[in-house]
PDB file of C-alpha atoms in Angstrom:
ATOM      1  CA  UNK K   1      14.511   5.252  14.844  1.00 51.00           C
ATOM      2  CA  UNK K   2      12.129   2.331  14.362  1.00 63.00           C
ATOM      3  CA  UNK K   3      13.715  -0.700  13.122  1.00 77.00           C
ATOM      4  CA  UNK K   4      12.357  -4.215  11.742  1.00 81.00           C
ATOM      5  CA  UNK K   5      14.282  -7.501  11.861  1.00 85.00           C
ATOM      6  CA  UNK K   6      15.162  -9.233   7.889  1.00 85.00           C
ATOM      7  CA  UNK K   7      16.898 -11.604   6.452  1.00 85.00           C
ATOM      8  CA  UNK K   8      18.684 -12.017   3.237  1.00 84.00           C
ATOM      9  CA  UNK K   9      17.885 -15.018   0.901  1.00 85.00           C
ATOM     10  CA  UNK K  10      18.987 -15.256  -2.793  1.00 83.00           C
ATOM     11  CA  UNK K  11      20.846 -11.895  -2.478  1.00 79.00           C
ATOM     12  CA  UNK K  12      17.323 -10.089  -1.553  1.00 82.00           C
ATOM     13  CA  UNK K  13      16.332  -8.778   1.752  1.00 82.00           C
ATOM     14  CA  UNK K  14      13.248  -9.525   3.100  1.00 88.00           C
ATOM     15  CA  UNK K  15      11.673  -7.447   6.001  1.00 87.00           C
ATOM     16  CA  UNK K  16      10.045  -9.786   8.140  1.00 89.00           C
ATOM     17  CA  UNK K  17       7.360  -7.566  10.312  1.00 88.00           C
ATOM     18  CA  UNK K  18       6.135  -6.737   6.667  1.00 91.00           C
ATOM     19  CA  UNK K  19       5.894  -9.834   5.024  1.00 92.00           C
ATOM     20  CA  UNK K  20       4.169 -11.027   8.441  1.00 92.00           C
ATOM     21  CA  UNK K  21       1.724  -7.844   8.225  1.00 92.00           C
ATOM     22  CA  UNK K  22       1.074  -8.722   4.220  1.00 94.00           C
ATOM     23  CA  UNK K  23      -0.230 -12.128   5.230  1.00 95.00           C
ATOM     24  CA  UNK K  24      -2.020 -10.955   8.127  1.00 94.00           C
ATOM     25  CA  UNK K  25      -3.866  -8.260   5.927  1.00 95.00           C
ATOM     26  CA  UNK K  26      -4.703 -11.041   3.342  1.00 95.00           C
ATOM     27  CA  UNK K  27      -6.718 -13.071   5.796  1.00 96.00           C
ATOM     28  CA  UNK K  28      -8.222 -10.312   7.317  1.00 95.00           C
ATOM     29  CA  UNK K  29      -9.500  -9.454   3.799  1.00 95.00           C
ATOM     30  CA  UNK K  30     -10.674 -12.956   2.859  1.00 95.00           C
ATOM     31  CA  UNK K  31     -12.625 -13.467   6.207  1.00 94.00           C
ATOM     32  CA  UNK K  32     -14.063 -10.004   6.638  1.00 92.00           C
ATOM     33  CA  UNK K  33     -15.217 -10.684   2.747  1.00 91.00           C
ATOM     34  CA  UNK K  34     -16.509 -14.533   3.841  1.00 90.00           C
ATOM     35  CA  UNK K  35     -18.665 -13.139   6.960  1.00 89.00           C
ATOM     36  CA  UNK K  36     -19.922 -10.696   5.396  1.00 87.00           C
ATOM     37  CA  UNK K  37     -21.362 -12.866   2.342  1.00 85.00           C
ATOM     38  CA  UNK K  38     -22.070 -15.971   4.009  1.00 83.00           C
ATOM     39  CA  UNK K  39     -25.944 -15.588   4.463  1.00 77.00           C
ATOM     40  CA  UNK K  40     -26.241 -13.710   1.147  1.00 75.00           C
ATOM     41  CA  UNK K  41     -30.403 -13.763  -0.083  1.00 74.00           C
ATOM     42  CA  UNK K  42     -32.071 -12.603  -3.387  1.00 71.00           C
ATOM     43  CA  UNK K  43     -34.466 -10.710  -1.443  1.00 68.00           C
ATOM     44  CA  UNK K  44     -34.180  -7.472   0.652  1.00 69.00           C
ATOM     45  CA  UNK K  45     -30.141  -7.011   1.826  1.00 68.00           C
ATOM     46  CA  UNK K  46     -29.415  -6.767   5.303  1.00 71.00           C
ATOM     47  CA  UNK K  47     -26.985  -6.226   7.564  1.00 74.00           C
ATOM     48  CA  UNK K  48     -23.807  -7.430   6.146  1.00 80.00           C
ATOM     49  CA  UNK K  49     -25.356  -8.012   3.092  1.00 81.00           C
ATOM     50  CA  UNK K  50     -26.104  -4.383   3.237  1.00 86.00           C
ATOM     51  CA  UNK K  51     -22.652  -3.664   3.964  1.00 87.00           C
ATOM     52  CA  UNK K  52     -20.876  -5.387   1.434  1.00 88.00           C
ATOM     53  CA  UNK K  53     -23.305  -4.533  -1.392  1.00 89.00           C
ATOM     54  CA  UNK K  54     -22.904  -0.942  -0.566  1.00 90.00           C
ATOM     55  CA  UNK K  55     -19.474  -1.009  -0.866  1.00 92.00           C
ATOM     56  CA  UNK K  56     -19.746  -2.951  -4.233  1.00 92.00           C
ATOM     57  CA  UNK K  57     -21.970  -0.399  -5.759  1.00 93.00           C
ATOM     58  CA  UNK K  58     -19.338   2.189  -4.345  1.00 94.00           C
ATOM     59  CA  UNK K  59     -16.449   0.694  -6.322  1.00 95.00           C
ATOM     60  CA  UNK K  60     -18.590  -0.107  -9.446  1.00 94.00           C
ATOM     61  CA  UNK K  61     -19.236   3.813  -8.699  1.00 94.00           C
ATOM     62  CA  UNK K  62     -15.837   4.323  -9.123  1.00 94.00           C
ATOM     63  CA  UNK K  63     -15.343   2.099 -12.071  1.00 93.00           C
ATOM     64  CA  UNK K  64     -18.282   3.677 -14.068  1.00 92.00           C
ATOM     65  CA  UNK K  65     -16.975   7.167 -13.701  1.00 92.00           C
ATOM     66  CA  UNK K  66     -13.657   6.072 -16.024  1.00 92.00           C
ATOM     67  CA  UNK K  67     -14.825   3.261 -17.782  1.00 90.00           C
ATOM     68  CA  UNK K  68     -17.451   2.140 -19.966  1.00 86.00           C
ATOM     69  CA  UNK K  69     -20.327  -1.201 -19.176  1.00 83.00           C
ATOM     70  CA  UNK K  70     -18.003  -3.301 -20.511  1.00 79.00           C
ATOM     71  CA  UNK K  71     -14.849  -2.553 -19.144  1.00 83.00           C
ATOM     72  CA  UNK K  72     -16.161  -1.177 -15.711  1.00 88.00           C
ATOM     73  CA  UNK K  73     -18.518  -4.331 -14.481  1.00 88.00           C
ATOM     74  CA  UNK K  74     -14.914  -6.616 -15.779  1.00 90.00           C
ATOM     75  CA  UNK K  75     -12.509  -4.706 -12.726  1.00 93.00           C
ATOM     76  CA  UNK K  76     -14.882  -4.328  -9.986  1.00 94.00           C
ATOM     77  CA  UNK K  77     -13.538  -7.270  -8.306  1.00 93.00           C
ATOM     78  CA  UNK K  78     -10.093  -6.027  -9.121  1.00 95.00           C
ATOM     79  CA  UNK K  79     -11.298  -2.386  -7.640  1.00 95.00           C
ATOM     80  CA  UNK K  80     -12.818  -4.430  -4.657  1.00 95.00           C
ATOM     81  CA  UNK K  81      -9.649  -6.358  -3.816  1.00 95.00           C
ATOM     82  CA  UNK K  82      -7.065  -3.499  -4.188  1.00 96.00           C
ATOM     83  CA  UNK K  83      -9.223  -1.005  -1.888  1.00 96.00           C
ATOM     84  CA  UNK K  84     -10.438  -3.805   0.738  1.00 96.00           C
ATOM     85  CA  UNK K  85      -6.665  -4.959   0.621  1.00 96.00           C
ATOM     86  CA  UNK K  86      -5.251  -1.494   0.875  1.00 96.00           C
ATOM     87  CA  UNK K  87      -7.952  -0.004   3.613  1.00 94.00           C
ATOM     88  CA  UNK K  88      -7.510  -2.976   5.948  1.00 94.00           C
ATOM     89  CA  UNK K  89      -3.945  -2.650   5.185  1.00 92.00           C
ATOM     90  CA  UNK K  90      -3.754   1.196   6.579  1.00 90.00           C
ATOM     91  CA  UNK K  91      -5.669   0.593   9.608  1.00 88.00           C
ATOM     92  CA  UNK K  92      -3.720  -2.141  10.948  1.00 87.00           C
ATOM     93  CA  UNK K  93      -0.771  -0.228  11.626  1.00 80.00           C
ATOM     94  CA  UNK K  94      -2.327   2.942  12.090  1.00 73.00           C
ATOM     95  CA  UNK K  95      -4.494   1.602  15.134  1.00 71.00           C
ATOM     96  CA  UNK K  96      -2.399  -0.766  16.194  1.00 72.00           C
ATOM     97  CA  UNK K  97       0.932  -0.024  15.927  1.00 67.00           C
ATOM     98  CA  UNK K  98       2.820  -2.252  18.313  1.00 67.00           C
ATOM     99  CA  UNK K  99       6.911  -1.964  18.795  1.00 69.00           C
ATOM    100  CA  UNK K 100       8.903  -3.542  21.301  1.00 73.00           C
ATOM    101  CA  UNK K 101      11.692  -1.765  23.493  1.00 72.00           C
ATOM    102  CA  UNK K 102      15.150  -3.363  24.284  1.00 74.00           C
ATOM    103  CA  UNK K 103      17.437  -2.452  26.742  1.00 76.00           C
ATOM    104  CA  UNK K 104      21.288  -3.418  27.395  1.00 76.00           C
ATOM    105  CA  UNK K 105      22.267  -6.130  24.800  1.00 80.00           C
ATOM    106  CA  UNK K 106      20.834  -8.408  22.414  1.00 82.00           C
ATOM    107  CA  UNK K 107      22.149 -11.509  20.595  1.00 82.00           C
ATOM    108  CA  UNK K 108      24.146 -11.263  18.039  1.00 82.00           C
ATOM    109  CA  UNK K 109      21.579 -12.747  15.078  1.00 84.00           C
ATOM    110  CA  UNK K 110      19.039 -10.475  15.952  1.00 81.00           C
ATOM    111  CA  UNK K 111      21.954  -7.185  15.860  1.00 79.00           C
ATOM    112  CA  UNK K 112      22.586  -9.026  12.166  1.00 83.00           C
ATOM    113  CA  UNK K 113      18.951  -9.050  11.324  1.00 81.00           C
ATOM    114  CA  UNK K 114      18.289  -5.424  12.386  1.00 80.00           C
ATOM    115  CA  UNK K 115      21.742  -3.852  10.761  1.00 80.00           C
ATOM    116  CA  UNK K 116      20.872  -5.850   7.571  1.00 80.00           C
ATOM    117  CA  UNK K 117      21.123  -3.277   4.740  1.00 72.00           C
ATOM    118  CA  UNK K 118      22.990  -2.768   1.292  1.00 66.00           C
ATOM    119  CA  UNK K 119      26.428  -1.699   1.920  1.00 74.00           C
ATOM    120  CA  UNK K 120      29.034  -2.881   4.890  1.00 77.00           C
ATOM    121  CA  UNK K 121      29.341   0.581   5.580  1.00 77.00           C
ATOM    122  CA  UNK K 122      25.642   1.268   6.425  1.00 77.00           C
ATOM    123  CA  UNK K 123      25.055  -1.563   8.250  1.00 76.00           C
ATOM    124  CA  UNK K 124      28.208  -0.653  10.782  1.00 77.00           C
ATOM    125  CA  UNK K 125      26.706   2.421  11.119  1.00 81.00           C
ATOM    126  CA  UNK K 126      22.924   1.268  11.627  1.00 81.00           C
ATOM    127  CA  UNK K 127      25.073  -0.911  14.474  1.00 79.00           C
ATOM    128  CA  UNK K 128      26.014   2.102  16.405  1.00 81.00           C
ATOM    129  CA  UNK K 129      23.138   3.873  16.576  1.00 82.00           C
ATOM    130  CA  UNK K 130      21.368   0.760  17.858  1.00 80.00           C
ATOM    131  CA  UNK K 131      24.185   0.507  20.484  1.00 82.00           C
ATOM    132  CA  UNK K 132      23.431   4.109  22.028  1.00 79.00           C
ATOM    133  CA  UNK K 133      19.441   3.342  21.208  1.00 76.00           C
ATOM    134  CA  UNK K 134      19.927   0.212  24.116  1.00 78.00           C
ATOM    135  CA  UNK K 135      21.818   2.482  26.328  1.00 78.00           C
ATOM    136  CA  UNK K 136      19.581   4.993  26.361  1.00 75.00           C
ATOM    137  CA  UNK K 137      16.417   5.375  29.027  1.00 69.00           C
ATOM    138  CA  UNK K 138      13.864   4.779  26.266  1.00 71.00           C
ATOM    139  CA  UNK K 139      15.489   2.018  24.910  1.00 73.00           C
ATOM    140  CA  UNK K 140      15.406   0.239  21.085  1.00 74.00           C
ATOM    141  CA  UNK K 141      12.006   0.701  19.494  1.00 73.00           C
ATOM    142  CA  UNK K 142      11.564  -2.478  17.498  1.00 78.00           C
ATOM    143  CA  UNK K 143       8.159  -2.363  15.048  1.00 78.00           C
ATOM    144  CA  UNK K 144       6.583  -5.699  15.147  1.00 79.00           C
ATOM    145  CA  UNK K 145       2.836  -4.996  14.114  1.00 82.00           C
ATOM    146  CA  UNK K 146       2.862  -1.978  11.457  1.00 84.00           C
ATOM    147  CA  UNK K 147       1.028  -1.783   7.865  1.00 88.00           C
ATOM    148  CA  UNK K 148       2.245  -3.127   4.853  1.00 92.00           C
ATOM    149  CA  UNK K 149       1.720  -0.018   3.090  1.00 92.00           C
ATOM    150  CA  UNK K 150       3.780   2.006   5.054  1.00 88.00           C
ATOM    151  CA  UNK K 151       6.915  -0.311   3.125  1.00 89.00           C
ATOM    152  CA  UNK K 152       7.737   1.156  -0.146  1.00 91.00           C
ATOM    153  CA  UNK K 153       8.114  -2.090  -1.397  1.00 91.00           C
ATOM    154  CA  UNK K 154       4.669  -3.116  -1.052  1.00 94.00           C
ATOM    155  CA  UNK K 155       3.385   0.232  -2.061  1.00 95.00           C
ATOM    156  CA  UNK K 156       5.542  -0.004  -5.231  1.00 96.00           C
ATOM    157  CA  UNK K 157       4.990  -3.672  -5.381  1.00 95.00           C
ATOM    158  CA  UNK K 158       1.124  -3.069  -5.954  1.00 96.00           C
ATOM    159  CA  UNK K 159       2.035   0.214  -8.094  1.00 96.00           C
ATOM    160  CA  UNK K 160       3.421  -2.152 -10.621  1.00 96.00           C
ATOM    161  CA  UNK K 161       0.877  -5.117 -10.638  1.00 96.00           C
ATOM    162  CA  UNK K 162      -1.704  -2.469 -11.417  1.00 95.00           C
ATOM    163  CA  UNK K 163       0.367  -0.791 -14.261  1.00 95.00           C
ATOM    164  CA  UNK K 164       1.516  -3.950 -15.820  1.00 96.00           C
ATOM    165  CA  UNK K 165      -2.214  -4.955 -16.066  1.00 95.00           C
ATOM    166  CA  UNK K 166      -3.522  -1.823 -17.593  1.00 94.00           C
ATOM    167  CA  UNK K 167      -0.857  -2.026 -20.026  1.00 94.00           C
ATOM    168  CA  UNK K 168      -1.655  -5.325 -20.393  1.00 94.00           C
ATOM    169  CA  UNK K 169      -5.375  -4.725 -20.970  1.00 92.00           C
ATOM    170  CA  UNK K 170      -4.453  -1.737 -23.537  1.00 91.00           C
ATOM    171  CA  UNK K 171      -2.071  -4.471 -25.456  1.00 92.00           C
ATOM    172  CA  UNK K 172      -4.909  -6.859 -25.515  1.00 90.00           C
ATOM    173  CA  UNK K 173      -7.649  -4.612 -26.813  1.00 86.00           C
ATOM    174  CA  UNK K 174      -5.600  -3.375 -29.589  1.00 84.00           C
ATOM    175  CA  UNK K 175      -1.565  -3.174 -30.451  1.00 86.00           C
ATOM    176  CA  UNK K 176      -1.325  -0.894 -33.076  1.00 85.00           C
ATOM    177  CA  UNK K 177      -3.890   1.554 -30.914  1.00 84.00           C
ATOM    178  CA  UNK K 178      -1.870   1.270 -27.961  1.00 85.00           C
ATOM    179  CA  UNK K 179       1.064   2.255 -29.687  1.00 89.00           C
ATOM    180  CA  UNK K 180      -0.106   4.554 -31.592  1.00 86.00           C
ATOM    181  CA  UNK K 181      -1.023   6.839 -28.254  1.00 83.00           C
ATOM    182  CA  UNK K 182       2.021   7.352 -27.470  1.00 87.00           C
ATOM    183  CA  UNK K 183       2.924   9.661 -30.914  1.00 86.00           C
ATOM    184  CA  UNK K 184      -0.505  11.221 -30.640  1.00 83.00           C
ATOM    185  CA  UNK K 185      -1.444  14.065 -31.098  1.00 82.00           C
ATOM    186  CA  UNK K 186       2.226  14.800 -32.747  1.00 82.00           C
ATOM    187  CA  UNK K 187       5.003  12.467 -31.916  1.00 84.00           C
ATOM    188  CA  UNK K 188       7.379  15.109 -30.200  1.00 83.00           C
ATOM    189  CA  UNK K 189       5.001  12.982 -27.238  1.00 85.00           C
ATOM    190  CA  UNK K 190       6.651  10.335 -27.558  1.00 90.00           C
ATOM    191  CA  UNK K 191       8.981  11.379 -24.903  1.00 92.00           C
ATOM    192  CA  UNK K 192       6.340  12.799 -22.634  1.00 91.00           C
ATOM    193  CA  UNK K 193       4.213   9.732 -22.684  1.00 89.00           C
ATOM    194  CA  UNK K 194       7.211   7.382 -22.245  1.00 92.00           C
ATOM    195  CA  UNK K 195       8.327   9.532 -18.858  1.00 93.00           C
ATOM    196  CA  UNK K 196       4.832   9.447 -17.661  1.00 91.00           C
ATOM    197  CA  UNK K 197       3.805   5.580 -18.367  1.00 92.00           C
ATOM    198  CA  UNK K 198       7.179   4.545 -17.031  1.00 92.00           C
ATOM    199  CA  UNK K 199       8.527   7.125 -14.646  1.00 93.00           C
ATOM    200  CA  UNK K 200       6.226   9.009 -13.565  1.00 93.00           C
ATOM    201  CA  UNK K 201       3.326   7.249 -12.750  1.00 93.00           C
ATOM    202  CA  UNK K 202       5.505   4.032 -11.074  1.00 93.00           C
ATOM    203  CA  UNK K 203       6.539   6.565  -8.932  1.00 94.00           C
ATOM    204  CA  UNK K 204       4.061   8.915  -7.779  1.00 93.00           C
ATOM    205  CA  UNK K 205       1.142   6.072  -7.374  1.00 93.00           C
ATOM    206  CA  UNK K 206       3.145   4.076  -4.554  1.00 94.00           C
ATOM    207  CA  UNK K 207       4.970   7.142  -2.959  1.00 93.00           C
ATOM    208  CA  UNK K 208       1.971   8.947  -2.235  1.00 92.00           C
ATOM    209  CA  UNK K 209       0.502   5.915  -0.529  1.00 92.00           C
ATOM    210  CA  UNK K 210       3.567   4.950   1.380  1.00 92.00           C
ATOM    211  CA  UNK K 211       4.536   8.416   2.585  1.00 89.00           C
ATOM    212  CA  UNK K 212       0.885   9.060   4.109  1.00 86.00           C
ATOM    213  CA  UNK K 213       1.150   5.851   6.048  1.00 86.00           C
ATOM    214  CA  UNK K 214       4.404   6.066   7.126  1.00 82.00           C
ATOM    215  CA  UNK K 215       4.448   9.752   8.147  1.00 79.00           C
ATOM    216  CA  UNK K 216       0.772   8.940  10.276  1.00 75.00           C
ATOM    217  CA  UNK K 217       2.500   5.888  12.074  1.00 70.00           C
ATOM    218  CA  UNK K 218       6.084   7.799  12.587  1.00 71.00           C
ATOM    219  CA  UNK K 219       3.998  10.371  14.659  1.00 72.00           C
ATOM    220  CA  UNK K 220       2.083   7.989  16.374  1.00 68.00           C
ATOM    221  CA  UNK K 221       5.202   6.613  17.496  1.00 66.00           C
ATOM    222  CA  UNK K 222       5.878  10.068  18.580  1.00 67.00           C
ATOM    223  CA  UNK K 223       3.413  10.977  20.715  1.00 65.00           C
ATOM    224  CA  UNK K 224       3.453   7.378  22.273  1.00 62.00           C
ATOM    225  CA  UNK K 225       7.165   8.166  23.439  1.00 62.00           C
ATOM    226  CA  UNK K 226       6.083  11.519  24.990  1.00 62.00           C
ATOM    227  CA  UNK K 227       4.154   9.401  27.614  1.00 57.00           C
ATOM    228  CA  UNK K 228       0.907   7.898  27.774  1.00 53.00           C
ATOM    229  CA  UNK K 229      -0.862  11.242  30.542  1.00 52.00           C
ATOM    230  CA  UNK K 230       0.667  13.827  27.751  1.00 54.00           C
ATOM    231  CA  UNK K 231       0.075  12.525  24.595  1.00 58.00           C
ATOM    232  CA  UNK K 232      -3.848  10.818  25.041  1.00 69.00           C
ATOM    233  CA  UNK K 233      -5.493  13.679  23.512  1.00 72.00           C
ATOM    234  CA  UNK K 234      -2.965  14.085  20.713  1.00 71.00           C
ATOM    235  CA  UNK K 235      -3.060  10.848  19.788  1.00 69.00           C
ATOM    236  CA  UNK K 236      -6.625  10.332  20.079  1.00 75.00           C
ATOM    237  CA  UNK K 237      -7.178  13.242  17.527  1.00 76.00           C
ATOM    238  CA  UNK K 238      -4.378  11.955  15.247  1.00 69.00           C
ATOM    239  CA  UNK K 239      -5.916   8.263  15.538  1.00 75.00           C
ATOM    240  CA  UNK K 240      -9.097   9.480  14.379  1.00 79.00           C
ATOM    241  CA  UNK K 241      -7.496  11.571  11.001  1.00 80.00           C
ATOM    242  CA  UNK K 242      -5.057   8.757  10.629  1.00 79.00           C
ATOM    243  CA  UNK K 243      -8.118   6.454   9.564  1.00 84.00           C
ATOM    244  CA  UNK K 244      -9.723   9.305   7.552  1.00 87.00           C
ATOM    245  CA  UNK K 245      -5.933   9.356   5.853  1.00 87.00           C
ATOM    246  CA  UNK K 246      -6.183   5.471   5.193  1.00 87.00           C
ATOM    247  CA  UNK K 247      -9.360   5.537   4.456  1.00 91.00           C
ATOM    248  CA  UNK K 248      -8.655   8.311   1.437  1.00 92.00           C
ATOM    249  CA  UNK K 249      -5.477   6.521   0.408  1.00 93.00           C
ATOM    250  CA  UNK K 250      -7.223   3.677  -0.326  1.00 94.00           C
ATOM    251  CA  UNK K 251     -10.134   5.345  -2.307  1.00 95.00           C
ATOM    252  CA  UNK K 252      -7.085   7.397  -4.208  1.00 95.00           C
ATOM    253  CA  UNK K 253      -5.344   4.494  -4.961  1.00 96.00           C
ATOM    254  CA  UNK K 254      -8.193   2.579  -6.306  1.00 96.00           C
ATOM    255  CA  UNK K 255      -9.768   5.702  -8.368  1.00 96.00           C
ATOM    256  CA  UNK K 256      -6.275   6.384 -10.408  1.00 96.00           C
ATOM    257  CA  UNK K 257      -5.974   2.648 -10.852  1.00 95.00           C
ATOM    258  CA  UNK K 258      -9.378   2.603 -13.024  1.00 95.00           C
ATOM    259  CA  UNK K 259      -8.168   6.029 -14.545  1.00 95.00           C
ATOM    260  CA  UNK K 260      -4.737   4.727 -16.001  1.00 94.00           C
ATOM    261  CA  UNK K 261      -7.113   1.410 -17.034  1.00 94.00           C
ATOM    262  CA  UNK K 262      -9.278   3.612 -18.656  1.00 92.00           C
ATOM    263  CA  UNK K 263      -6.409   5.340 -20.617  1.00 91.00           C
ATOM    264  CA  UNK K 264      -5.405   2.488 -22.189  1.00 90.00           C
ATOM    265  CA  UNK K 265      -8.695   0.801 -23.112  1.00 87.00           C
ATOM    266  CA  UNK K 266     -10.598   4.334 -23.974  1.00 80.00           C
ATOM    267  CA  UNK K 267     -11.553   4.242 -27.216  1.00 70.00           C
ATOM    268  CA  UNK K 268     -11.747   8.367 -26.738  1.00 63.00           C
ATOM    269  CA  UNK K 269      -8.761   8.644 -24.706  1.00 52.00           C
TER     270      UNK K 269
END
């Protein structure tokens, strides 16, 4: 059991390790973009120049394969952002997964902040488990450094910024088009298209993201509690697939948000 300390504001819980993580990802991001363009030239790239131009022409890559001139040079930056954001992201808590142990007692605010959940009833119970977690010899694994994707709520936070603006772009390039897909070819679709816009694709974009992240630091955590002499070769193997994982996530996540761009701006689609 890996808990995180929140706090409740406005009726909403906030999980502070992860809004600490989103930040921390953000800058990463924006400096790692800022080096690595700061001595851009016209002439031959180089170096970081290299670096970032190859990636570039690997997301307009992406964007091309879905989307036509127009369309694809317009999200590049939006492809860019999401898979920098989201790679970064992965790797920080996959690498560096830091938690903190606690033994015998802690203060009473930080037992509120870590038993903080949605019913009275949960929260007593979270309390007791934490109770035998500080008694025990391994004591109460706190996670203080983790990624922000492996929080559904960021996962499914992204999921719907990226659906709202395809929708959005699919709305602006037509209305009566982009309703009219949804009865095509024969309007018993209606109901298929309205599960799969709404339902469907909200949820299966952020899940699969969240549970590969999650699942790849959970075992981490794992093999780190199995002692350091026992578990180096494990983890060193899992460390390595875990960024191959992240790495793949974020391509995934980036490639089906030009696809469900390019089904609503498609003139074929």
């Amino acid at each position: 059991m890996h808990l995180s300390p929140r706090f409740e504001w406005l009726g909403l819980v906030f999980d502070i390790p992860t809004m600490i993580m989103m930040v921390v990802t953000a800058l990463v991001v924006f400096l790692l973009v800022v080096g690595l363009t700061r001595n851009m030239s016209s002439g031959v790239p180089r170096g970081a120049q290299n670096f970032i131009e190859w990636v570039i022409d690997f997301i307009r890559g992406i964007s091309g394969n879905f989307l036509d001139k127009k369309y694809a040079s317009r999200v590049v930056a939006l492809g860019l952002t999401i898979f920098l954001y989201i790679f970064i992201g992965n790797q920080l808590g996959l690498v560096l997964n830091i938690t903190t142990s606690y033994h015998g007692q802690i203060s009473e605010s930080f037992m509120k902040q870590l038993t903080l959940s949605g019913t009275p009833e949960a929260a007593h119970a979270k309390e007791e488990m934490i109770k035998e977690e500080l008694a025990s010899e391994h004591g109460l694994p706190v996670s203080w450094w983790k990624s922000p994707t492996a929080t559904p709520s960021v996962t499914f936070a992204l999921a719907f910024a990226v659906l709202l603006y395809s929708h959005y772009l699919g709305l602006r390039k037509g209305a009566g088009k982009y309703f009219k897909h949804y009865v095509e070819p024969h309007p018993l679709m209606l109901l298929l298209h309205i599960m799969e816009d709404f339902i469907i694709k909200p949820l299966t974009l952020p899940l699969r993201l969240f549970g590969n992240i999650f699942a790849g630091e959970v075992l981490i955590s794992v093999l780190l509690g199995t002692g350091v002499l026992v578990a180096t070769l494990p983890l060193i193997v899992w460390l390595g697939y875990s960024v191959f994982v992240g790495s793949v996530q974020a391509y995934i996540f980036t490639t089906l948000t030009m696809v469900y761009i390019s089904q609503k701006v498609n003139e074929d689609h």
